[in-house]
Amino acid sequence: MRARIALAGLAVLALTAAGCGAGGDESSIVGKESLVIGVKPDQPGLGLKKRDGVYEGFDVDVAKAIVDHLKGAGQLPQDVTVRFMDAPSSEREKLLQSRKVDFIVASYSITPERKTKVAFAGPYYVAHQDILVRQNQTGIRNVRDLAGRRLCAVDGSNSDDRVQKERGIPITPVQSASYSECIEKLKNNEVDAVSTDDLILAGFAAQPDNRNLRVVNARFTDERYGVGIHKTDIEGCEAINKAITTLYQNGTIPKLLNKWFGGTGLNLQDATSVPQFEGCD
Ligand code: GLU
């Protein structure tokens, strides 16, 4: 009998040590004392790692606002520590599945294929795919004009598939690791166009040394930007959905969009009401 009680005591201890005790489920971000958040390091206006190592941009501010809301709702400790890390397009699912990050806010479109691997809160914004060309490139006016052109294709991103697979437009893909690499290739005449989300393109086009680039302004998709989270963390996903609702109701998201993209000529009118949520499972 005594041995059994001792064993039961050990089991309780083991569970508590693993974080599964009264404090909640260890597999959720809710209640965690430290968080790692994945963002883009090289997309100006969205997620950019500055020379001093500090990240800035719309996605970074959305992530911070979510954390603040969760703190206010008692779902994160007041002294929670937050660290940002790079989440390139090709690594996002892996980073979540291996729990190297707690959640991701990185121009991350919700897609049925990705939903088999990770869960998404949100969307917190609906972007639209558009096209970026060199100023003097007048032959590309819409997505069909990309036929036969060299188009930048970023590993792990869905943008080239939207053109090639979904619309059947034959392009010559030029594989690249990131959109910042695509911009260099566009400037060096190694590709004819970069096609991805208007927010990403507007952020690059607004840079002083990219004055020779131009957004075509021919949107052709809806890109529902989700907060990626581990597939089993339904509690965390639902908590983030509540945060996003509040961030629309109190005007934070429109304010942040205006802060980062107000001067870029992008139409931000649609972003005043909370988008239709995806659902966490
Ligand atoms: N939103 C698109 C995607 O998630 C393109 C941008 C990106 O790769 O970050 O694939």
Short mmCIF file of C-alpha atoms and ligand atoms in Angstrom, two decimals:
data_model
loop_
_atom_site.label_atom_id
_atom_site.label_comp_id
_atom_site.label_asym_id
_atom_site.label_seq_id
_atom_site.Cartn_x
_atom_site.Cartn_y
_atom_site.Cartn_z
CA MET A 1 0.00 0.00 0.00
CA ARG A 2 2.68 2.43 1.05
CA ALA A 3 4.65 1.67 -2.10
CA ARG A 4 1.58 2.43 -4.18
CA ILE A 5 1.03 5.80 -2.46
CA ALA A 6 4.70 6.63 -2.99
CA LEU A 7 4.42 5.74 -6.67
CA ALA A 8 1.29 7.86 -7.05
CA GLY A 9 3.16 10.74 -5.40
CA LEU A 10 6.02 10.35 -7.87
CA ALA A 11 3.59 10.39 -10.78
CA VAL A 12 2.07 13.67 -9.54
CA LEU A 13 5.56 15.12 -9.17
CA ALA A 14 6.52 14.03 -12.70
CA LEU A 15 3.36 15.56 -14.17
CA THR A 16 3.91 18.82 -12.31
CA ALA A 17 7.53 18.97 -13.47
CA ALA A 18 6.38 18.50 -17.06
CA GLY A 19 4.02 21.42 -16.64
CA CYS A 20 0.88 19.31 -16.81
CA GLY A 21 -0.22 20.03 -13.25
CA ALA A 22 -2.73 22.57 -12.04
CA GLY A 23 -1.09 25.32 -14.15
CA GLY A 24 -2.43 23.94 -17.44
CA ASP A 25 -1.36 21.95 -20.44
CA GLU A 26 2.32 22.11 -21.39
CA SER A 27 1.41 21.88 -25.05
CA SER A 28 -0.26 25.31 -25.02
CA ILE A 29 1.31 28.73 -25.25
CA VAL A 30 -1.24 29.83 -22.63
CA GLY A 31 0.51 30.32 -19.30
CA LYS A 32 4.06 30.05 -20.70
CA GLU A 33 6.76 32.09 -19.01
CA SER A 34 8.79 32.65 -22.15
CA LEU A 35 7.73 32.80 -25.77
CA VAL A 36 9.61 32.50 -29.04
CA ILE A 37 7.82 34.11 -31.98
CA GLY A 38 8.78 33.54 -35.62
CA VAL A 39 8.77 36.58 -37.95
CA LYS A 40 10.35 37.49 -41.28
CA PRO A 41 13.82 39.10 -41.03
CA ASP A 42 14.00 40.69 -44.50
CA GLN A 43 10.60 42.10 -45.50
CA PRO A 44 10.53 45.87 -44.87
CA GLY A 45 7.24 47.05 -43.33
CA LEU A 46 6.27 43.50 -42.29
CA GLY A 47 9.19 41.87 -40.50
CA LEU A 48 12.69 43.28 -40.68
CA LYS A 49 15.69 42.52 -38.49
CA LYS A 50 17.63 45.73 -38.03
CA ARG A 51 21.39 45.92 -37.70
CA ASP A 52 21.11 46.00 -33.90
CA GLY A 53 19.20 42.68 -34.02
CA VAL A 54 15.83 44.25 -33.16
CA TYR A 55 12.86 43.18 -35.34
CA GLU A 56 10.30 45.69 -36.59
CA GLY A 57 7.25 45.85 -38.85
CA PHE A 58 3.50 45.25 -39.02
CA ASP A 59 3.76 41.50 -38.27
CA VAL A 60 6.11 42.18 -35.35
CA ASP A 61 3.72 44.80 -33.91
CA VAL A 62 0.74 42.45 -34.36
CA ALA A 63 2.65 39.75 -32.46
CA LYS A 64 3.48 42.20 -29.65
CA ALA A 65 -0.14 43.38 -29.47
CA ILE A 66 -1.33 39.76 -29.22
CA VAL A 67 1.09 39.13 -26.34
CA ASP A 68 -0.09 42.31 -24.57
CA HIS A 69 -3.71 41.25 -24.95
CA LEU A 70 -2.97 37.75 -23.57
CA LYS A 71 -1.19 39.34 -20.60
CA GLY A 72 -4.17 41.61 -19.96
CA ALA A 73 -6.52 38.60 -20.14
CA GLY A 74 -4.42 36.72 -17.56
CA GLN A 75 -3.42 34.10 -20.15
CA LEU A 76 0.26 34.96 -19.97
CA PRO A 77 2.27 36.00 -16.90
CA GLN A 78 2.91 39.75 -16.59
CA ASP A 79 6.67 39.15 -16.74
CA VAL A 80 6.58 36.81 -19.76
CA THR A 81 9.77 37.11 -21.83
CA VAL A 82 9.44 37.33 -25.61
CA ARG A 83 12.13 36.55 -28.14
CA PHE A 84 11.73 36.92 -31.89
CA MET A 85 13.49 34.69 -34.40
CA ASP A 86 13.71 34.34 -38.19
CA ALA A 87 10.95 32.29 -39.80
CA PRO A 88 11.78 32.02 -43.54
CA SER A 89 8.97 30.74 -45.81
CA SER A 90 10.57 27.30 -46.20
CA GLU A 91 10.95 26.74 -42.42
CA ARG A 92 7.60 27.81 -40.98
CA GLU A 93 5.85 24.44 -40.65
CA LYS A 94 9.05 22.78 -39.41
CA LEU A 95 9.64 25.47 -36.77
CA LEU A 96 6.13 24.96 -35.41
CA GLN A 97 6.15 21.17 -35.55
CA SER A 98 9.49 20.98 -33.73
CA ARG A 99 8.27 23.60 -31.21
CA LYS A 100 11.29 25.81 -31.90
CA VAL A 101 8.78 28.65 -32.00
CA ASP A 102 5.53 29.11 -30.09
CA PHE A 103 3.76 30.93 -32.88
CA ILE A 104 4.49 32.59 -36.21
CA VAL A 105 3.39 35.96 -37.59
CA ALA A 106 5.20 36.12 -40.94
CA SER A 107 3.08 36.93 -44.03
CA TYR A 108 1.85 33.37 -43.55
CA SER A 109 -1.14 32.53 -45.76
CA ILE A 110 -3.66 30.01 -44.47
CA THR A 111 -3.83 27.16 -47.01
CA PRO A 112 -5.54 23.73 -46.88
CA GLU A 113 -2.16 22.01 -47.38
CA ARG A 114 -0.50 23.88 -44.49
CA LYS A 115 -3.53 23.21 -42.29
CA THR A 116 -2.70 19.49 -42.39
CA LYS A 117 0.53 20.31 -40.53
CA VAL A 118 -0.18 23.36 -38.34
CA ALA A 119 -3.14 25.33 -36.99
CA PHE A 120 -3.93 28.95 -37.78
CA ALA A 121 -5.50 31.66 -35.68
CA GLY A 122 -6.97 34.53 -37.63
CA PRO A 123 -6.71 35.70 -40.33
CA TYR A 124 -5.57 39.03 -38.90
CA TYR A 125 -5.31 40.51 -42.42
CA VAL A 126 -6.30 39.60 -45.98
CA ALA A 127 -3.60 40.53 -48.48
CA HIS A 128 -3.80 40.13 -52.27
CA GLN A 129 -1.18 38.81 -54.62
CA ASP A 130 0.11 41.40 -57.08
CA ILE A 131 3.13 41.87 -59.35
CA LEU A 132 6.31 43.96 -59.06
CA VAL A 133 8.31 44.92 -62.15
CA ARG A 134 11.07 47.33 -63.17
CA GLN A 135 9.69 50.80 -63.95
CA ASN A 136 10.42 50.48 -67.67
CA GLN A 137 8.72 47.07 -68.01
CA THR A 138 5.43 48.02 -69.63
CA GLY A 139 4.55 44.61 -71.08
CA ILE A 140 3.28 43.13 -67.79
CA ARG A 141 -0.17 44.49 -66.93
CA ASN A 142 -1.79 41.47 -65.27
CA VAL A 143 -1.13 37.88 -64.21
CA ARG A 144 -1.64 36.48 -67.74
CA ASP A 145 1.20 38.66 -69.00
CA LEU A 146 3.56 36.59 -66.84
CA ALA A 147 3.32 33.73 -69.40
CA GLY A 148 6.78 32.83 -70.65
CA ARG A 149 8.51 35.22 -68.20
CA ARG A 150 11.18 34.54 -65.60
CA LEU A 151 9.35 34.70 -62.27
CA CYS A 152 11.01 34.58 -58.87
CA ALA A 153 9.92 31.49 -56.89
CA VAL A 154 10.62 31.48 -53.15
CA ASP A 155 11.14 28.12 -51.40
CA GLY A 156 8.17 27.29 -49.17
CA SER A 157 6.07 30.20 -50.45
CA ASN A 158 2.79 29.63 -52.30
CA SER A 159 3.00 32.65 -54.64
CA ASP A 160 4.51 30.96 -57.73
CA ASP A 161 2.00 28.08 -57.37
CA ARG A 162 -0.82 30.61 -57.51
CA VAL A 163 0.37 31.62 -60.99
CA GLN A 164 1.63 28.33 -62.36
CA LYS A 165 -0.41 25.55 -60.75
CA GLU A 166 -3.68 27.33 -59.93
CA ARG A 167 -3.95 29.47 -63.08
CA GLY A 168 -1.95 27.25 -65.43
CA ILE A 169 0.18 30.17 -66.63
CA PRO A 170 3.51 28.79 -67.87
CA ILE A 171 6.40 30.69 -66.28
CA THR A 172 10.10 30.04 -65.94
CA PRO A 173 10.58 29.82 -62.16
CA VAL A 174 13.83 31.24 -60.77
CA GLN A 175 14.24 29.59 -57.37
CA SER A 176 15.25 31.87 -54.48
CA ALA A 177 15.51 31.64 -50.70
CA SER A 178 13.57 34.81 -49.86
CA TYR A 179 11.74 37.82 -51.27
CA SER A 180 14.69 40.10 -50.49
CA GLU A 181 16.73 37.86 -52.81
CA CYS A 182 13.96 38.19 -55.43
CA ILE A 183 14.18 41.98 -55.27
CA GLU A 184 17.93 41.85 -55.92
CA LYS A 185 17.30 39.53 -58.88
CA LEU A 186 14.66 41.87 -60.27
CA LYS A 187 17.04 44.83 -60.01
CA ASN A 188 19.83 42.79 -61.66
CA ASN A 189 17.57 41.68 -64.51
CA GLU A 190 17.80 38.02 -63.47
CA VAL A 191 13.98 37.80 -63.29
CA ASP A 192 11.25 39.69 -65.18
CA ALA A 193 8.86 40.02 -62.25
CA VAL A 194 8.24 39.23 -58.59
CA SER A 195 4.68 38.19 -57.79
CA THR A 196 3.57 37.89 -54.18
CA ASP A 197 1.39 39.63 -51.57
CA ASP A 198 0.75 43.34 -52.11
CA LEU A 199 1.91 44.12 -48.56
CA ILE A 200 5.31 42.54 -49.23
CA LEU A 201 5.67 44.29 -52.59
CA ALA A 202 4.55 47.66 -51.19
CA GLY A 203 7.11 47.38 -48.38
CA PHE A 204 9.96 46.80 -50.83
CA ALA A 205 8.75 49.39 -53.36
CA ALA A 206 8.71 52.06 -50.62
CA GLN A 207 12.48 51.67 -50.00
CA PRO A 208 14.50 54.63 -51.33
CA ASP A 209 16.88 52.40 -53.30
CA ASN A 210 13.99 50.61 -55.04
CA ARG A 211 12.66 53.65 -56.91
CA ASN A 212 13.21 51.86 -60.20
CA LEU A 213 10.58 49.26 -59.22
CA ARG A 214 6.80 49.54 -59.61
CA VAL A 215 3.76 47.59 -58.32
CA VAL A 216 1.55 46.72 -61.31
CA ASN A 217 -1.64 47.01 -59.22
CA ALA A 218 -3.46 43.97 -60.62
CA ARG A 219 -4.42 41.92 -57.56
CA PHE A 220 -5.57 38.38 -58.27
CA THR A 221 -5.81 36.36 -55.01
CA ASP A 222 -6.92 36.59 -51.38
CA GLU A 223 -4.06 35.79 -49.01
CA ARG A 224 -5.49 35.19 -45.56
CA TYR A 225 -2.65 35.94 -43.13
CA GLY A 226 -2.87 33.58 -40.16
CA VAL A 227 -0.96 33.24 -36.91
CA GLY A 228 0.64 29.81 -37.24
CA ILE A 229 0.62 27.70 -34.10
CA HIS A 230 1.24 24.05 -33.18
CA LYS A 231 -1.57 21.85 -34.51
CA THR A 232 -2.51 20.58 -31.04
CA ASP A 233 -2.59 24.00 -29.35
CA ILE A 234 -6.30 24.69 -29.75
CA GLU A 235 -6.38 26.62 -26.45
CA GLY A 236 -3.62 28.97 -27.64
CA CYS A 237 -5.21 29.36 -31.06
CA GLU A 238 -8.58 30.31 -29.56
CA ALA A 239 -6.93 32.76 -27.17
CA ILE A 240 -5.17 34.43 -30.13
CA ASN A 241 -8.47 34.62 -32.05
CA LYS A 242 -9.99 36.51 -29.12
CA ALA A 243 -6.96 38.82 -29.12
CA ILE A 244 -7.32 39.52 -32.86
CA THR A 245 -11.03 40.33 -32.43
CA THR A 246 -10.16 42.85 -29.73
CA LEU A 247 -7.36 44.32 -31.84
CA TYR A 248 -9.89 45.05 -34.58
CA GLN A 249 -12.56 46.32 -32.18
CA ASN A 250 -10.18 48.78 -30.52
CA GLY A 251 -8.72 49.91 -33.85
CA THR A 252 -5.19 48.59 -33.24
CA ILE A 253 -4.85 46.60 -36.49
CA PRO A 254 -6.01 49.44 -38.82
CA LYS A 255 -3.72 51.80 -36.86
CA LEU A 256 -0.72 49.49 -37.31
CA LEU A 257 -1.44 49.04 -41.02
CA ASN A 258 -1.51 52.77 -41.40
CA LYS A 259 1.73 53.13 -39.39
CA TRP A 260 3.65 50.76 -41.66
CA PHE A 261 1.89 51.08 -45.03
CA GLY A 262 0.09 54.43 -44.89
CA GLY A 263 2.58 56.12 -47.17
CA THR A 264 2.91 53.36 -49.76
CA GLY A 265 -0.20 53.94 -51.88
CA LEU A 266 -1.65 50.58 -50.85
CA ASN A 267 -5.46 50.49 -50.46
CA LEU A 268 -6.06 49.81 -46.75
CA GLN A 269 -9.80 50.48 -46.83
CA ASP A 270 -10.82 46.80 -46.57
CA ALA A 271 -8.98 46.36 -43.31
CA THR A 272 -11.40 48.03 -40.93
CA SER A 273 -13.47 45.01 -39.86
CA VAL A 274 -12.34 41.68 -38.47
CA PRO A 275 -11.95 39.04 -41.22
CA GLN A 276 -13.98 35.82 -41.14
CA PHE A 277 -12.00 33.45 -38.87
CA GLU A 278 -10.74 30.13 -40.07
CA GLY A 279 -11.45 28.09 -36.94
CA CYS A 280 -8.73 26.44 -34.90
CA ASP A 281 -9.19 22.75 -35.78
N1 GLU B 1 1.74 34.73 -48.18
C1 GLU B 1 2.47 33.87 -49.04
C2 GLU B 1 2.81 32.55 -48.36
O1 GLU B 1 2.55 32.39 -47.20
C3 GLU B 1 3.72 34.50 -49.60
C4 GLU B 1 4.60 35.19 -48.61
C5 GLU B 1 5.52 34.30 -47.83
O2 GLU B 1 5.95 33.24 -48.31
O3 GLU B 1 5.84 34.68 -46.70
O4 GLU B 1 3.31 31.64 -49.00
#
